[in-house]
Amino acid sequence: MEVTINYNGQAVAVEVTLEVYEFLDRADHKAENLSHEQRRHWDGREFDEYIVATEGVGIYGETPEDYLCRMETLGELMAVLDTCTETQRRRFLLYALDGLSFSEIAALCGCSKSSVQGSIEAVRKIFKKILRNHPYE
């Protein structure tokens, strides 16, 4: 894949592998999210103070019960994802974990936005079906 990189104020086209392209695309996405977060602090507070206030509260100590519940939930989620196709799983994880939009996933996968949406909706339906069959557990 060809990527355009700004180097010393000049745009340079570079040929990269798919993995490098995905990494650069995710880095751009994360940088954009950080930029949006910084713009939210228009009242004069420093961004670092916000991070310290929200994330520096203290060390979280997970209890054995919390760990067990988290691992059981993770196992159930992975079991649902194992019933999906590899394409559905990859697209859903890009959407749910990496926070990519349908358009960004479509660009990465080389498909249409509607096919990405269809894949993610199919996985959601499977999750809803599982949750409907196991209420309050």
PDB file of C-alpha atoms in Angstrom:
ATOM      1  CA  MET A   1       0.000   0.000   0.000  1.00  0.00           C
ATOM      2  CA  GLU A   2       1.141   3.504  -0.654  1.00  0.00           C
ATOM      3  CA  VAL A   3       1.101   6.021   2.202  1.00  0.00           C
ATOM      4  CA  THR A   4       1.826   9.738   2.040  1.00  0.00           C
ATOM      5  CA  ILE A   5       3.995  10.999   4.888  1.00  0.00           C
ATOM      6  CA  ASN A   6       4.943  14.602   5.624  1.00  0.00           C
ATOM      7  CA  TYR A   7       8.726  14.730   5.986  1.00  0.00           C
ATOM      8  CA  ASN A   8      10.392  18.111   6.591  1.00  0.00           C
ATOM      9  CA  GLY A   9       7.332  19.870   5.206  1.00  0.00           C
ATOM     10  CA  GLN A  10       7.207  17.800   2.015  1.00  0.00           C
ATOM     11  CA  ALA A  11       4.719  15.081   1.161  1.00  0.00           C
ATOM     12  CA  VAL A  12       6.532  11.834   0.385  1.00  0.00           C
ATOM     13  CA  ALA A  13       4.792   8.726  -0.982  1.00  0.00           C
ATOM     14  CA  VAL A  14       6.082   5.499   0.602  1.00  0.00           C
ATOM     15  CA  GLU A  15       5.177   1.888  -0.141  1.00  0.00           C
ATOM     16  CA  VAL A  16       4.353  -0.011   3.093  1.00  0.00           C
ATOM     17  CA  THR A  17       2.919  -3.377   4.103  1.00  0.00           C
ATOM     18  CA  LEU A  18      -0.686  -3.771   5.190  1.00  0.00           C
ATOM     19  CA  GLU A  19       0.358  -4.135   8.853  1.00  0.00           C
ATOM     20  CA  VAL A  20       2.281  -0.855   8.766  1.00  0.00           C
ATOM     21  CA  TYR A  21      -0.642   0.861   7.045  1.00  0.00           C
ATOM     22  CA  GLU A  22      -3.058  -0.393   9.719  1.00  0.00           C
ATOM     23  CA  PHE A  23      -0.699   0.767  12.472  1.00  0.00           C
ATOM     24  CA  LEU A  24      -0.358   4.240  10.926  1.00  0.00           C
ATOM     25  CA  ASP A  25      -4.106   4.468  10.429  1.00  0.00           C
ATOM     26  CA  ARG A  26      -4.775   3.537  14.070  1.00  0.00           C
ATOM     27  CA  ALA A  27      -2.143   6.033  15.218  1.00  0.00           C
ATOM     28  CA  ASP A  28      -3.857   8.784  13.197  1.00  0.00           C
ATOM     29  CA  HIS A  29      -7.200   7.779  14.703  1.00  0.00           C
ATOM     30  CA  LYS A  30      -5.809   7.884  18.244  1.00  0.00           C
ATOM     31  CA  ALA A  31      -4.130  11.253  17.604  1.00  0.00           C
ATOM     32  CA  GLU A  32      -7.422  12.649  16.338  1.00  0.00           C
ATOM     33  CA  ASN A  33      -9.227  11.361  19.438  1.00  0.00           C
ATOM     34  CA  LEU A  34      -6.581  12.992  21.652  1.00  0.00           C
ATOM     35  CA  SER A  35      -6.994  16.251  19.744  1.00  0.00           C
ATOM     36  CA  HIS A  36     -10.764  16.154  20.313  1.00  0.00           C
ATOM     37  CA  GLU A  37     -10.219  15.450  24.003  1.00  0.00           C
ATOM     38  CA  GLN A  38      -7.811  18.369  24.342  1.00  0.00           C
ATOM     39  CA  ARG A  39     -10.286  20.737  22.655  1.00  0.00           C
ATOM     40  CA  ARG A  40     -12.910  19.853  25.266  1.00  0.00           C
ATOM     41  CA  HIS A  41     -10.810  21.594  27.911  1.00  0.00           C
ATOM     42  CA  TRP A  42     -11.482  25.129  26.665  1.00  0.00           C
ATOM     43  CA  ASP A  43     -11.936  26.519  30.205  1.00  0.00           C
ATOM     44  CA  GLY A  44      -8.183  26.832  30.786  1.00  0.00           C
ATOM     45  CA  ARG A  45      -7.471  23.634  32.682  1.00  0.00           C
ATOM     46  CA  GLU A  46      -4.419  21.746  31.600  1.00  0.00           C
ATOM     47  CA  PHE A  47      -5.002  18.429  29.883  1.00  0.00           C
ATOM     48  CA  ASP A  48      -2.493  16.762  32.234  1.00  0.00           C
ATOM     49  CA  GLU A  49      -4.494  17.907  35.271  1.00  0.00           C
ATOM     50  CA  TYR A  50      -7.568  16.250  33.788  1.00  0.00           C
ATOM     51  CA  ILE A  51      -5.699  12.976  33.344  1.00  0.00           C
ATOM     52  CA  VAL A  52      -4.340  13.095  36.894  1.00  0.00           C
ATOM     53  CA  ALA A  53      -7.769  13.906  38.321  1.00  0.00           C
ATOM     54  CA  THR A  54      -9.569  11.091  36.501  1.00  0.00           C
ATOM     55  CA  GLU A  55      -6.969   8.371  36.069  1.00  0.00           C
ATOM     56  CA  GLY A  56      -4.706   9.017  39.041  1.00  0.00           C
ATOM     57  CA  VAL A  57      -7.374   8.281  41.644  1.00  0.00           C
ATOM     58  CA  GLY A  58      -5.631   5.239  43.013  1.00  0.00           C
ATOM     59  CA  ILE A  59      -4.585   1.746  42.245  1.00  0.00           C
ATOM     60  CA  TYR A  60      -7.461  -0.587  41.515  1.00  0.00           C
ATOM     61  CA  GLY A  61      -7.188  -3.885  43.325  1.00  0.00           C
ATOM     62  CA  GLU A  62      -9.308  -6.530  41.670  1.00  0.00           C
ATOM     63  CA  THR A  63     -10.809  -9.031  44.086  1.00  0.00           C
ATOM     64  CA  PRO A  64     -10.718 -12.760  43.271  1.00  0.00           C
ATOM     65  CA  GLU A  65     -14.502 -12.672  42.782  1.00  0.00           C
ATOM     66  CA  ASP A  66     -14.221  -9.771  40.322  1.00  0.00           C
ATOM     67  CA  TYR A  67     -11.471 -11.603  38.452  1.00  0.00           C
ATOM     68  CA  LEU A  68     -13.552 -14.784  38.229  1.00  0.00           C
ATOM     69  CA  CYS A  69     -16.619 -12.886  36.973  1.00  0.00           C
ATOM     70  CA  ARG A  70     -14.507 -11.000  34.418  1.00  0.00           C
ATOM     71  CA  MET A  71     -12.915 -14.205  33.134  1.00  0.00           C
ATOM     72  CA  GLU A  72     -16.290 -15.979  32.872  1.00  0.00           C
ATOM     73  CA  THR A  73     -17.728 -13.040  30.954  1.00  0.00           C
ATOM     74  CA  LEU A  74     -14.695 -12.960  28.683  1.00  0.00           C
ATOM     75  CA  GLY A  75     -15.082 -16.682  28.039  1.00  0.00           C
ATOM     76  CA  GLU A  76     -18.744 -16.244  27.108  1.00  0.00           C
ATOM     77  CA  LEU A  77     -17.922 -13.340  24.787  1.00  0.00           C
ATOM     78  CA  MET A  78     -15.146 -15.289  23.093  1.00  0.00           C
ATOM     79  CA  ALA A  79     -17.469 -18.287  22.683  1.00  0.00           C
ATOM     80  CA  VAL A  80     -19.938 -16.049  20.856  1.00  0.00           C
ATOM     81  CA  LEU A  81     -17.166 -14.629  18.681  1.00  0.00           C
ATOM     82  CA  ASP A  82     -16.022 -18.200  17.878  1.00  0.00           C
ATOM     83  CA  THR A  83     -19.411 -18.809  16.231  1.00  0.00           C
ATOM     84  CA  CYS A  84     -18.812 -15.880  13.860  1.00  0.00           C
ATOM     85  CA  THR A  85     -16.828 -15.927  10.645  1.00  0.00           C
ATOM     86  CA  GLU A  86     -13.266 -14.593  10.705  1.00  0.00           C
ATOM     87  CA  THR A  87     -14.376 -11.528   8.729  1.00  0.00           C
ATOM     88  CA  GLN A  88     -17.224 -10.770  11.130  1.00  0.00           C
ATOM     89  CA  ARG A  89     -14.948 -11.235  14.138  1.00  0.00           C
ATOM     90  CA  ARG A  90     -12.224  -8.965  12.748  1.00  0.00           C
ATOM     91  CA  ARG A  91     -14.653  -6.210  11.759  1.00  0.00           C
ATOM     92  CA  PHE A  92     -16.491  -6.375  15.088  1.00  0.00           C
ATOM     93  CA  LEU A  93     -13.264  -6.169  17.100  1.00  0.00           C
ATOM     94  CA  LEU A  94     -12.030  -3.220  15.030  1.00  0.00           C
ATOM     95  CA  TYR A  95     -15.337  -1.496  15.729  1.00  0.00           C
ATOM     96  CA  ALA A  96     -15.808  -2.435  19.386  1.00  0.00           C
ATOM     97  CA  LEU A  97     -12.233  -2.424  20.697  1.00  0.00           C
ATOM     98  CA  ASP A  98     -10.355  -0.041  18.423  1.00  0.00           C
ATOM     99  CA  GLY A  99     -13.253   2.385  18.017  1.00  0.00           C
ATOM    100  CA  LEU A 100     -12.983   2.586  14.241  1.00  0.00           C
ATOM    101  CA  SER A 101     -15.950   3.796  12.204  1.00  0.00           C
ATOM    102  CA  PHE A 102     -17.645   1.723   9.502  1.00  0.00           C
ATOM    103  CA  SER A 103     -15.895   3.825   6.836  1.00  0.00           C
ATOM    104  CA  GLU A 104     -12.462   3.314   8.386  1.00  0.00           C
ATOM    105  CA  ILE A 105     -13.000  -0.435   8.676  1.00  0.00           C
ATOM    106  CA  ALA A 106     -14.202  -0.574   5.070  1.00  0.00           C
ATOM    107  CA  ALA A 107     -11.037   1.216   3.945  1.00  0.00           C
ATOM    108  CA  LEU A 108      -8.863  -1.244   5.903  1.00  0.00           C
ATOM    109  CA  CYS A 109     -10.692  -4.317   4.646  1.00  0.00           C
ATOM    110  CA  GLY A 110     -11.137  -3.091   1.080  1.00  0.00           C
ATOM    111  CA  CYS A 111     -14.906  -3.499   1.077  1.00  0.00           C
ATOM    112  CA  SER A 112     -18.019  -1.346   1.221  1.00  0.00           C
ATOM    113  CA  LYS A 113     -19.288   0.460   4.287  1.00  0.00           C
ATOM    114  CA  SER A 114     -22.600  -1.418   4.079  1.00  0.00           C
ATOM    115  CA  SER A 115     -20.876  -4.823   4.168  1.00  0.00           C
ATOM    116  CA  VAL A 116     -19.003  -3.753   7.314  1.00  0.00           C
ATOM    117  CA  GLN A 117     -22.263  -2.595   8.875  1.00  0.00           C
ATOM    118  CA  GLY A 118     -23.911  -5.901   7.933  1.00  0.00           C
ATOM    119  CA  SER A 119     -21.107  -7.918   9.543  1.00  0.00           C
ATOM    120  CA  ILE A 120     -21.241  -5.922  12.769  1.00  0.00           C
ATOM    121  CA  GLU A 121     -25.035  -6.097  12.921  1.00  0.00           C
ATOM    122  CA  ALA A 122     -24.883  -9.885  12.479  1.00  0.00           C
ATOM    123  CA  VAL A 123     -22.527 -10.188  15.461  1.00  0.00           C
ATOM    124  CA  ARG A 124     -24.760  -7.873  17.511  1.00  0.00           C
ATOM    125  CA  LYS A 125     -27.768 -10.080  16.749  1.00  0.00           C
ATOM    126  CA  ILE A 126     -25.877 -13.120  18.012  1.00  0.00           C
ATOM    127  CA  PHE A 127     -24.971 -11.286  21.220  1.00  0.00           C
ATOM    128  CA  LYS A 128     -28.577 -10.118  21.710  1.00  0.00           C
ATOM    129  CA  LYS A 129     -29.848 -13.656  21.191  1.00  0.00           C
ATOM    130  CA  ILE A 130     -27.409 -15.007  23.806  1.00  0.00           C
ATOM    131  CA  LEU A 131     -28.274 -12.258  26.282  1.00  0.00           C
ATOM    132  CA  ARG A 132     -32.005 -12.813  25.777  1.00  0.00           C
ATOM    133  CA  ASN A 133     -31.594 -16.509  26.638  1.00  0.00           C
ATOM    134  CA  HIS A 134     -29.558 -15.740  29.807  1.00  0.00           C
ATOM    135  CA  PRO A 135     -31.272 -12.845  31.607  1.00  0.00           C
ATOM    136  CA  TYR A 136     -29.915 -11.625  34.940  1.00  0.00           C
ATOM    137  CA  GLU A 137     -26.924 -13.947  34.996  1.00  0.00           C
TER     138      GLU A 137
END
